Coordinates of C-alpha atoms in Angstrom, one line a residue:
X145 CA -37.8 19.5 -1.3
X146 CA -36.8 17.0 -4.4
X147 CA -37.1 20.8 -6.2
X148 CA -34.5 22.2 -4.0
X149 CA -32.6 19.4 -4.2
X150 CA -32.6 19.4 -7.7
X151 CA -31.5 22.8 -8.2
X152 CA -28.6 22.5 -5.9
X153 CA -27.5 19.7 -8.2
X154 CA -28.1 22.1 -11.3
X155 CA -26.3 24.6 -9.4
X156 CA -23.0 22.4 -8.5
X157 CA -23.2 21.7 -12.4
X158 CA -23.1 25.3 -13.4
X159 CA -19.7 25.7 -11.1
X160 CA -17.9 23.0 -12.8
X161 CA -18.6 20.5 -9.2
X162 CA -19.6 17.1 -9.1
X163 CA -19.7 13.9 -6.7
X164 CA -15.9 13.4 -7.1
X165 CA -15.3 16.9 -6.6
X166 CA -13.0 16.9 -2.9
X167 CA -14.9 18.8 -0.6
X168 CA -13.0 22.4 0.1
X169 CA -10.9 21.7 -2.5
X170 CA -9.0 25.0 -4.5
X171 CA -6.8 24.4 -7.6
X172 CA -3.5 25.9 -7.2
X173 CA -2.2 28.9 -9.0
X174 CA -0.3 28.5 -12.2
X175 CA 3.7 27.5 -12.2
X176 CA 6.2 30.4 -13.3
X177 CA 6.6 27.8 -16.3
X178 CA 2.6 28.2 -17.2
X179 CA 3.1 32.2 -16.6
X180 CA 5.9 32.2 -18.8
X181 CA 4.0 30.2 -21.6
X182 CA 1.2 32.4 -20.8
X183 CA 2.8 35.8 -21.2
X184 CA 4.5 34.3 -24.7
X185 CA 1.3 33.5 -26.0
X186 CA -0.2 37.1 -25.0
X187 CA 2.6 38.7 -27.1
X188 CA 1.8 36.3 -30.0
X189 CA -2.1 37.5 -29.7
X190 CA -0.8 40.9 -30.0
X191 CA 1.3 40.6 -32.8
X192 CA -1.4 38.8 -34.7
X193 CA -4.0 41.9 -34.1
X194 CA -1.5 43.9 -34.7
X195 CA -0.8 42.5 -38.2
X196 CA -4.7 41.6 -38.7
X197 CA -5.7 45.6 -38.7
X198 CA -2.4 46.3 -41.1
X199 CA -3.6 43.8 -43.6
X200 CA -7.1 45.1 -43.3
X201 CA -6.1 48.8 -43.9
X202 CA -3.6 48.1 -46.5
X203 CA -6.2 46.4 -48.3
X204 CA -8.9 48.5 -47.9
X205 CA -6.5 51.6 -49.0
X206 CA -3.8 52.4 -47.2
X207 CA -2.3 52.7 -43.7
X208 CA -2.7 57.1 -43.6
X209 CA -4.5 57.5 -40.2
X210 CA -6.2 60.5 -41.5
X211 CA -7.9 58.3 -43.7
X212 CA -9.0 55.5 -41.2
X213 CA -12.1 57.2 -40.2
X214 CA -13.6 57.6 -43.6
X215 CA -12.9 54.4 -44.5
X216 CA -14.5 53.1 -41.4
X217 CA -17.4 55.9 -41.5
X218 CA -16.4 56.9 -38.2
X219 CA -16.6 60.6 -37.6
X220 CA -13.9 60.4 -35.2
X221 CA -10.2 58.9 -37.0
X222 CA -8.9 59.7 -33.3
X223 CA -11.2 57.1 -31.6
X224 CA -10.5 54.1 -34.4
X225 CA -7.0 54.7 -33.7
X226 CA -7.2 54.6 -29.7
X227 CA -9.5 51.3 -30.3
X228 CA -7.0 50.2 -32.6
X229 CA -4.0 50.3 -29.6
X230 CA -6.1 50.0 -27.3
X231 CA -8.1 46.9 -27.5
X232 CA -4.3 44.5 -28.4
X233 CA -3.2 46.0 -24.9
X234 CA -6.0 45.0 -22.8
X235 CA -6.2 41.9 -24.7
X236 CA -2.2 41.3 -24.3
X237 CA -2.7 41.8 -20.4
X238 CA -5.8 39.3 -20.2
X239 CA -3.9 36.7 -21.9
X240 CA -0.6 37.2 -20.4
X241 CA -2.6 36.7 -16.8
X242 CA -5.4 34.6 -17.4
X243 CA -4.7 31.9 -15.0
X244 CA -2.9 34.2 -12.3
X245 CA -6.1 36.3 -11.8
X246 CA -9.0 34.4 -14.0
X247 CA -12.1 36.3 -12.4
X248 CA -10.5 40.3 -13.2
X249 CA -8.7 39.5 -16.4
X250 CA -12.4 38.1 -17.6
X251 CA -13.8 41.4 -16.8
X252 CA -11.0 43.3 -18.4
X253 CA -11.3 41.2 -21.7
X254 CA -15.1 41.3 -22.0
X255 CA -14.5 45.4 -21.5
X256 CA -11.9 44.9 -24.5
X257 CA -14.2 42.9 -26.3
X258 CA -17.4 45.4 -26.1
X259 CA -14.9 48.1 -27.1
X260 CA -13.6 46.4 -30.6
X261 CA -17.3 46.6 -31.6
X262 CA -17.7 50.0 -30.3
X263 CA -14.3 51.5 -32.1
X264 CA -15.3 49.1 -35.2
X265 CA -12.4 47.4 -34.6
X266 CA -11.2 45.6 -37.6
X267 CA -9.9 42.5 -36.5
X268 CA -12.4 39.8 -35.8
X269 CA -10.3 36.4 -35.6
X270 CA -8.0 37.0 -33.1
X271 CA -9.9 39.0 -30.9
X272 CA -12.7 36.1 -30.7
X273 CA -10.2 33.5 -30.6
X274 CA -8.2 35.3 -27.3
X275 CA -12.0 35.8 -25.7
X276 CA -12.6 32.5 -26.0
X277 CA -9.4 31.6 -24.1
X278 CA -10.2 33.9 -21.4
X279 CA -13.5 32.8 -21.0
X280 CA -12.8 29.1 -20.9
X281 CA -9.7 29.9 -18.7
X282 CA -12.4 31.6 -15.7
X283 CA -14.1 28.6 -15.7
X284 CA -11.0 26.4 -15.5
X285 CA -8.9 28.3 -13.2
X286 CA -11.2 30.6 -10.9
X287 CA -11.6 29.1 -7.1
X288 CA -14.5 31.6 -6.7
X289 CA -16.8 29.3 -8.2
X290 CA -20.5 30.9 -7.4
X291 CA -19.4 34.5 -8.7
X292 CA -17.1 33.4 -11.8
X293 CA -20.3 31.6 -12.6
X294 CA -22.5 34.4 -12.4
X295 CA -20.5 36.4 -14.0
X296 CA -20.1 33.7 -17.3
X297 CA -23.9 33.0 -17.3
X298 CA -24.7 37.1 -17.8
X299 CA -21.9 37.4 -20.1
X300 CA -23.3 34.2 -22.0
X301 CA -26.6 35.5 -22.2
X302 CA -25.7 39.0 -22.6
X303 CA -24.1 38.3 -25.6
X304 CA -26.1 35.8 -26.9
X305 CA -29.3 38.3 -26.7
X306 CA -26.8 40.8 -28.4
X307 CA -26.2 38.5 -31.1
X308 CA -29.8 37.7 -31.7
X309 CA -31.4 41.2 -31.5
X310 CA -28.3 42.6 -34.2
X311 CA -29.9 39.4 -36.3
X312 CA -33.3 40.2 -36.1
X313 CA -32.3 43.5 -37.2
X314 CA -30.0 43.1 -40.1
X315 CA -33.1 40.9 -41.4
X316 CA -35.8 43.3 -40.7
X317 CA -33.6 46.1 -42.6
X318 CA -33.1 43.4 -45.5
X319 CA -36.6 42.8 -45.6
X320 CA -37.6 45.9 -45.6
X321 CA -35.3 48.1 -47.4
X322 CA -32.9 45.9 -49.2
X323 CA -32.9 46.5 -53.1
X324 CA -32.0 42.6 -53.9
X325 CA -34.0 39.9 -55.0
X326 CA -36.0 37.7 -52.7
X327 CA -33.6 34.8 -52.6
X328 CA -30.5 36.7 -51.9
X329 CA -32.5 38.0 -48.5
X330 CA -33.5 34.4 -47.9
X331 CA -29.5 34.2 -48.1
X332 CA -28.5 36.8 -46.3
X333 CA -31.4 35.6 -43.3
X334 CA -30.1 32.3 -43.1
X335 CA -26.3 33.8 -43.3
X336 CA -27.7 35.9 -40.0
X337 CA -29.2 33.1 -38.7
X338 CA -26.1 30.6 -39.2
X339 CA -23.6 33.6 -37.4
X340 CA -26.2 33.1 -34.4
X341 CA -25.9 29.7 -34.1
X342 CA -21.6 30.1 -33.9
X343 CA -22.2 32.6 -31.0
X344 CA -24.5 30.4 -29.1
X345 CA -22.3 27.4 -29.0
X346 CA -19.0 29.6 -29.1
X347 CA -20.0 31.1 -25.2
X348 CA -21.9 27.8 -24.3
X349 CA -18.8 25.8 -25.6
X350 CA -16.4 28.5 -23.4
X351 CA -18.5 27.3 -20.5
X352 CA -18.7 23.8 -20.4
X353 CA -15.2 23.5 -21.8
X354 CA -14.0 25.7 -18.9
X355 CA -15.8 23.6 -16.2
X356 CA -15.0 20.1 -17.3
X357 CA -11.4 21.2 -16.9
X358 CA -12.4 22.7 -13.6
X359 CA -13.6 19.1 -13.0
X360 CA -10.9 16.9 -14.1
X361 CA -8.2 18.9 -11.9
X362 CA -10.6 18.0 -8.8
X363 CA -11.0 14.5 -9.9
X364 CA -7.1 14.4 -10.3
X365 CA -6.4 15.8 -6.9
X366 CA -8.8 13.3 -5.2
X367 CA -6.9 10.9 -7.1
X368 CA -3.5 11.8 -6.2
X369 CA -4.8 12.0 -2.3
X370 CA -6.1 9.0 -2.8
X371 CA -3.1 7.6 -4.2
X372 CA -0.7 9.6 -1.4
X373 CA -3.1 7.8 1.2
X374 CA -2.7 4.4 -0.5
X375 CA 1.1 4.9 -0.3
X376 CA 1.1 6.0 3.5
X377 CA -0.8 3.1 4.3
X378 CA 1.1 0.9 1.9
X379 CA 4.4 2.5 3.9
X380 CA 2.4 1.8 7.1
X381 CA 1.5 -1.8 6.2
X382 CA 5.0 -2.6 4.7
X383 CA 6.3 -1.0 8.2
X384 CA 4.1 -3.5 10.5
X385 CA 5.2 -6.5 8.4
X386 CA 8.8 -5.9 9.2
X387 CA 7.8 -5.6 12.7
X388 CA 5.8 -8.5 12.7
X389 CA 8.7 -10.1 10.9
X390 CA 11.2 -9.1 13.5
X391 CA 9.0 -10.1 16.6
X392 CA 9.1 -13.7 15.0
X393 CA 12.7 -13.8 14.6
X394 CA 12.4 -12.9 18.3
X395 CA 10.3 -15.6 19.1
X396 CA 11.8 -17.9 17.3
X397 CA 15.0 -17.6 19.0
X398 CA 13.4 -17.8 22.4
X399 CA 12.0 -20.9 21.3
X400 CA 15.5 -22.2 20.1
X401 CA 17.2 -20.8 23.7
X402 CA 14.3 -23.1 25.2
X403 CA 15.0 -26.0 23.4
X404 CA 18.4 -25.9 24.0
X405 CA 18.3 -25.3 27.8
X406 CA 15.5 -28.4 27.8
X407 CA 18.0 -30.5 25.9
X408 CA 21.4 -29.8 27.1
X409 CA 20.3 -29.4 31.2
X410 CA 18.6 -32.3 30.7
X411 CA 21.0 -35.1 29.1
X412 CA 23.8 -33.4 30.6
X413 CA 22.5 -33.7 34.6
X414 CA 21.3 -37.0 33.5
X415 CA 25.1 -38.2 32.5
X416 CA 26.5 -36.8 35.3
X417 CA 23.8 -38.7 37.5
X418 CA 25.0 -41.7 35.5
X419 CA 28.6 -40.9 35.8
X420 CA 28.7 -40.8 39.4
X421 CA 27.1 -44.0 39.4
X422 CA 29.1 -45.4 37.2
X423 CA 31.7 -43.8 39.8
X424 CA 30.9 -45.2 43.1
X425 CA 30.1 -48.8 41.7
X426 CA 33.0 -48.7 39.6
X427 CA 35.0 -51.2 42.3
X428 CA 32.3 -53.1 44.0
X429 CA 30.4 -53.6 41.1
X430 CA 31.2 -53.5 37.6
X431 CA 28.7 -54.8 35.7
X432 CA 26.4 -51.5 37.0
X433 CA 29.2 -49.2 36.7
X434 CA 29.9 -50.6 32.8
X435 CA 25.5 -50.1 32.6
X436 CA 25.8 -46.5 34.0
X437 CA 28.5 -45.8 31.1
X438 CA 26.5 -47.5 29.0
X439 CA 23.6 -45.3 30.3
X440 CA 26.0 -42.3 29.6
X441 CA 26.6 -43.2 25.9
X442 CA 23.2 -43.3 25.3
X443 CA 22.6 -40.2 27.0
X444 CA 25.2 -38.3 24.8
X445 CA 23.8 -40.1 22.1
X446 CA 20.6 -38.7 22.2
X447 CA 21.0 -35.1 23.4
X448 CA 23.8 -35.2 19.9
X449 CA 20.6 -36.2 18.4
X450 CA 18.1 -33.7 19.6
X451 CA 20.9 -30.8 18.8
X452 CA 21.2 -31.9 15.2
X453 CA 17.6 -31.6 15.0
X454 CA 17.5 -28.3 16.3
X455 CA 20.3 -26.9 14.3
X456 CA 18.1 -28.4 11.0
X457 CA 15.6 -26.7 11.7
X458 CA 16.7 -23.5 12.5
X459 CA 19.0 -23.6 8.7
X460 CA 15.7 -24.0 7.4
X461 CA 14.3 -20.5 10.0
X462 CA 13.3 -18.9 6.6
X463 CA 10.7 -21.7 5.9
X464 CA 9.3 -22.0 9.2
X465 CA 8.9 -17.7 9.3
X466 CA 6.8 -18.3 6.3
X467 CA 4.4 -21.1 7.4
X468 CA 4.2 -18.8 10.9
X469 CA 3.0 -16.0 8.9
X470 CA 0.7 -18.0 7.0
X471 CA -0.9 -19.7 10.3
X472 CA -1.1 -16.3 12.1
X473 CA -2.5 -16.8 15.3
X474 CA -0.4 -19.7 16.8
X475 CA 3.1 -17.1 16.7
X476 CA 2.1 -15.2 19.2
X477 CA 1.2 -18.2 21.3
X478 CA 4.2 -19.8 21.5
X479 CA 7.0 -18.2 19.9
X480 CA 8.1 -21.8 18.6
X481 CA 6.7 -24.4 20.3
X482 CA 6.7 -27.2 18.5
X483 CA 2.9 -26.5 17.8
X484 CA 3.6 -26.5 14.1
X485 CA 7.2 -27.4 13.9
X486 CA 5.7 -31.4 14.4
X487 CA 8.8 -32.2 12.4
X488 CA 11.7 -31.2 14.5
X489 CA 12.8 -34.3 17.2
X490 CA 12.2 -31.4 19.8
X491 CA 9.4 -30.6 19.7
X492 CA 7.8 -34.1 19.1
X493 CA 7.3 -35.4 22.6
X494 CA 4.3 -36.0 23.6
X495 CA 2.2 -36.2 27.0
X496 CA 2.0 -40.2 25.9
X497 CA 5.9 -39.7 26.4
X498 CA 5.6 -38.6 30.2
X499 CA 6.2 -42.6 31.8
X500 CA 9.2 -43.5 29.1
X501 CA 11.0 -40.2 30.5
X502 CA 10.2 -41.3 34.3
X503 CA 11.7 -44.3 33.3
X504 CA 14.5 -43.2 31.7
X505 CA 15.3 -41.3 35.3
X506 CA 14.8 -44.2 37.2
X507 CA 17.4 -46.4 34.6
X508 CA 19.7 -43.1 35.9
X509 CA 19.4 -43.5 39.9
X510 CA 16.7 -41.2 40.5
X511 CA 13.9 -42.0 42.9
X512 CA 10.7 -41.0 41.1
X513 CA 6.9 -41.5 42.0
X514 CA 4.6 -41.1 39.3
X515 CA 1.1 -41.6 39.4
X516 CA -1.8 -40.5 37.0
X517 CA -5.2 -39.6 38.4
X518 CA -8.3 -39.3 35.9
X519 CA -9.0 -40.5 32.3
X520 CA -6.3 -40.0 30.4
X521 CA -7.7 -37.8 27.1
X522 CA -6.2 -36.5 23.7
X523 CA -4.3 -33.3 24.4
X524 CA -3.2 -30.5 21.7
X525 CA 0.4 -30.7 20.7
X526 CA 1.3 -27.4 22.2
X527 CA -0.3 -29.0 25.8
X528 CA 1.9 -32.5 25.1
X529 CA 5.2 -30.2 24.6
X530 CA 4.2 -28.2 27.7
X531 CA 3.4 -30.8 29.9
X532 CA 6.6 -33.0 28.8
X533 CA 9.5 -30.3 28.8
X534 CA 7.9 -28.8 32.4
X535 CA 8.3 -32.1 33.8
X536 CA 11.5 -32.6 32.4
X537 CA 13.2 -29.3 33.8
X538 CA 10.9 -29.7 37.1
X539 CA 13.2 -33.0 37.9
X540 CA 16.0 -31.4 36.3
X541 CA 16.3 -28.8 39.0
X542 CA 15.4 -31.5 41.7
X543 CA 18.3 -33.3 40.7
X544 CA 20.5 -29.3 40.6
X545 CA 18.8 -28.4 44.0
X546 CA 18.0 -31.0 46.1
X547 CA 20.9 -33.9 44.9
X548 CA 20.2 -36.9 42.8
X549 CA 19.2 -39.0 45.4
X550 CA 16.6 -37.0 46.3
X551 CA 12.8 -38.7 46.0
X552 CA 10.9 -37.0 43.8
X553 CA 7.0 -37.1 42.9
X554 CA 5.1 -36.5 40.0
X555 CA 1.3 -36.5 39.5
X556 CA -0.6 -35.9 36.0
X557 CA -3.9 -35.4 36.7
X558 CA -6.8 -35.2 34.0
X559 CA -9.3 -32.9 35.1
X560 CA -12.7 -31.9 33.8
X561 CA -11.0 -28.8 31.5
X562 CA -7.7 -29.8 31.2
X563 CA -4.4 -31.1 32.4
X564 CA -2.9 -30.7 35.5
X565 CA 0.8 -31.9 36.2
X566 CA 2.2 -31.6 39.9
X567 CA 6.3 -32.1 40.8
X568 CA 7.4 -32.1 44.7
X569 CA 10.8 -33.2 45.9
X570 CA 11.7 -33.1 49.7
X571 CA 14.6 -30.7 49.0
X572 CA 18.6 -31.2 49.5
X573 CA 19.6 -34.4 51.3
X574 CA 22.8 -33.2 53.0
X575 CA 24.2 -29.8 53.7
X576 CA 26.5 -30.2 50.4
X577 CA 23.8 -29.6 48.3
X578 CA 21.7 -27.3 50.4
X579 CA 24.7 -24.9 50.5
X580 CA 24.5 -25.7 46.2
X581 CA 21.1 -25.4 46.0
X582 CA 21.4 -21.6 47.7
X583 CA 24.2 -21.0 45.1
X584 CA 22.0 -22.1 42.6
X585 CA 19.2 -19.9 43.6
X586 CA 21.1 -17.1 43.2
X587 CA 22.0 -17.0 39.8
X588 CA 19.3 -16.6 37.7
X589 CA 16.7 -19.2 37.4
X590 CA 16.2 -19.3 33.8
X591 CA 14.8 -22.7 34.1
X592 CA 11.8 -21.4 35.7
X593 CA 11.0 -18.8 33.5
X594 CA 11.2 -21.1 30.3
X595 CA 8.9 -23.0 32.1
X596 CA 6.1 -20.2 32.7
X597 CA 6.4 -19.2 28.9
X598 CA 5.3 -22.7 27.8
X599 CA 2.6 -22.4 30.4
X600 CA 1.6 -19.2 28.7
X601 CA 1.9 -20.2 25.7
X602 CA -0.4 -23.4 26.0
X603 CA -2.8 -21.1 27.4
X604 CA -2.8 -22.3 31.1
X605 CA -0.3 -21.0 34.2
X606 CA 2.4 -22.5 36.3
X607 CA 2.7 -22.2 40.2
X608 CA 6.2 -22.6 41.6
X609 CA 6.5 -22.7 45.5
X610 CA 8.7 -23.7 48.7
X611 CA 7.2 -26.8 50.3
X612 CA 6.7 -26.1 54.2
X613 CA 8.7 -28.9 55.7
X614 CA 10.9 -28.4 53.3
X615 CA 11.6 -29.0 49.5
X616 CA 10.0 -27.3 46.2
X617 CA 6.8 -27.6 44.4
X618 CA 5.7 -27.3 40.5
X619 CA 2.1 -27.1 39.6
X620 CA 1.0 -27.0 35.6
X621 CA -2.4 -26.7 34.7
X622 CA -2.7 -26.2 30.8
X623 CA -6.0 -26.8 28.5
X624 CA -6.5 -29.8 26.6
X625 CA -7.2 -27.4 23.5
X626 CA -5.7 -23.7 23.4
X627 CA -8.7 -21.7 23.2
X628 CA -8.6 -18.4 20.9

């Protein structure tokens, strides 16, 4: 078996195929350009043969075909003189398409060959040189591999045993009937033996020359498909980036559109809330009315804050799309939530912020119940966020739905995997704001779905319900820590 395989290996060597070599790969055919070259340097060939057998007949005597046989020894002039045409022709036409048909026009130029020897054709230079080129170009060009092959390896040997037999000759006829000394036999031996050392490394050199260009046009076509794939999958690679990129910009003006809506429905109910008490207490009693102004101020104040803060950061969008890319997988969990952006006034509260914002409600006029249930525990900053802005729109919508004097309750609960935050209210107090809150209902509920993205994006899921005896009902339940 390690036989076999060895002579398979021998045998891919022989057709000019190695490791490299793509698999059912077949060099394409020349370009009118290399024809064109090709046929140009077939009539060059011919003129040069045709010039080489003047010279040699003007200086052996003279150019009168009636004499070309004697000086030849040929019997025949007529034959000389059709190997004389002949042979340039079939040589022209094996030149001119060496690389359109490589296999045939090897055939038709070893025929030509074998016939200038026949003829005694006088040129010698050219006609080797052109053989050679045809030679080496069947084992450049030729896609049938296993007979182009065969056919150089009984040409190469064929001629090789030709050259060594009309050696062994030419010295046995020195030797033995040669008039000359014995050093100018030793001469002429060596002179034999030199000539057969040019014809075994002139077909040899044909054949490996011809198959290591055979080679190198494989190895260049696996590495211009290689390079063609690297460029699809560049283009591919460069084409998911912009993707990616664009989903982020998406995300990150989701995240913006939910920071806004968190800031501006919340400071804005909370100075109307303040307003009207600053309203109804403005006669009977003015130092509350002047502290729900005040309350108002304050409330402006800080939602002017928050909105600078916002706006900052989102000049700065370029920066933040860069560090999202570099953190990879907490994009997709919250298209902005504050998980990175720690910076940014909105996105820094906290779960530890949960009893200043109850207060702050209270200090409004709103009747809140908060109670905690559980050991409180560190919480990730998405789960703080989540947990702060849900309860913030949660009692913003109590005070849109159900009226601001509405009771509300809120219970945080830490549980054994994670945080769970539960808002009731007991629904409108008079028919003015039932008939609101139906009007309200109607037209959109964005609030709610901001809300279920932060859920999502904390990794937990929000509830929203109608109470039975009336009212609404938010239930949270986030991890402490995102997981994946």
């Amino acid at each position: 078996m390690i036989s076999s395989a060895r002579g398979s290996e021998l045998w891919q060597r022989l057709q000019g195929i190695d490791a490299e070599h793509p698999a059912d790969w077949r060099r394409p055919g020349p370009s009118p350009r290399a024809l064109r070259t090709d046929i140009v340097v077939a009539l060059v060939a011919v003129a040069l043969m045709a010039f080489s057998n003047w010279a040699v007949l003007e200086l052996r005597k003279g150019a009168d075909p009636a004499e070309v046989g004697a000086i030849l020894h040929d019997s025949d002039p007529a034959s000389a003189l059709v190997g004389m045409f002949l042979v340039p022709a079939m040589y022209g036409v094996a030149i001119a398409l060496r690389r359109r048909f490589p296999l045939w026009m090897l055939v038709l130029c070893t025929v030509a060959f074998v016939s200038a020897f026949a003829f005694t054709y006088l040129d010698t230079i050219v006609t080797q040189i052109g053989y050679f080129l045809v030679l080496f170009t069947a084992g450049a060009w030729s896609n049938q591999r296993a007979l182009v092959t065969l056919l150089r390896i009984g040409i190469t040997i064929g001629m090789i045993v030709w050259a060594l037999v009309d050696s062994l000759t030419r010295a046995t006829l020195v030797f033995s009937f040669s008039d000359g000394s014995d050093s100018e036999n030793w001469i002429t031996s060596v002179f034999g033996a030199y000539t057969l050392l040019i014809n075994v490394l002139y077909f040899i050199g044909a054949f490996w020359f011809g198959n290591s260009d055979f080679r190198r046009a494989g190895q260049r076509a696996a590495l211009e498909e290689r390079t063609r794939e690297l460029e699809e999958y560049m283009a591919a690679l460069a084409d998911e980036r912009r993707l990616v990129e664009e989903q982020a910009i998406r995300l990150d003006r989701v995240r913006i559109a939910r920071e806004l809506h968190d800031v501006v429905a919340h400071h804005v109910s909370l100075m109307g809330l303040q307003a009207a008490a600053a309203r109804r207490t403005a006669e009977t009693s003015p130092e509350k009315s002047q502290q729900a102004l005040l309350g108002v101020e304050q409330s402006a104040r800080v939602a002017i804050d928050e909105l600078h803060s916002l706006l900052t950061t989102l000049r700065s969008a370029d920066a933040d799309a860069d560090a999202e890319s570099a953190d990879g997988g907490q994009r997709e969990n919250d298209g902005a939530s504050g998980a990175k952006s720690g910076a940014s006034a909105p996105s820094t509260h906290t779960i530890e912020q949960v009893p200043a914002l109850i207060e702050e409600l209270r200090g409004a006029g709103m009747r809140v119940e908060f109670s905690t249930f559980g050991e409180p525990r560190p919480v990730s900053p998405l789960t703080g966020i989540a947990v702060y802005r849900v309860l913030q729109e949660s009692l913003t919508n109590t005070r849109k739905h159900a009226g601001p004097d509405a009771p509300a309750d809120v219970r945080l609960r830490y549980l054994e995997r994670g945080v769970e935050l539960d808002v009731t209210d007991d629904g409108p107090a008079s028919l003015a704001h039932a008939a609101a809150s139906r009007g309200a209902n109607g037209s959109g509920g964005l609030g709610l779905v901001g809300m279920r993205e932060r859920a999502r994006a904390a990794g937990g899921d929000l509830t929203t319900s109608k109470r039975g005896g009336g009212g609404f009902r938010v239930l949270l339940r986030v991890p402490y820590e995102r997981q994946g």
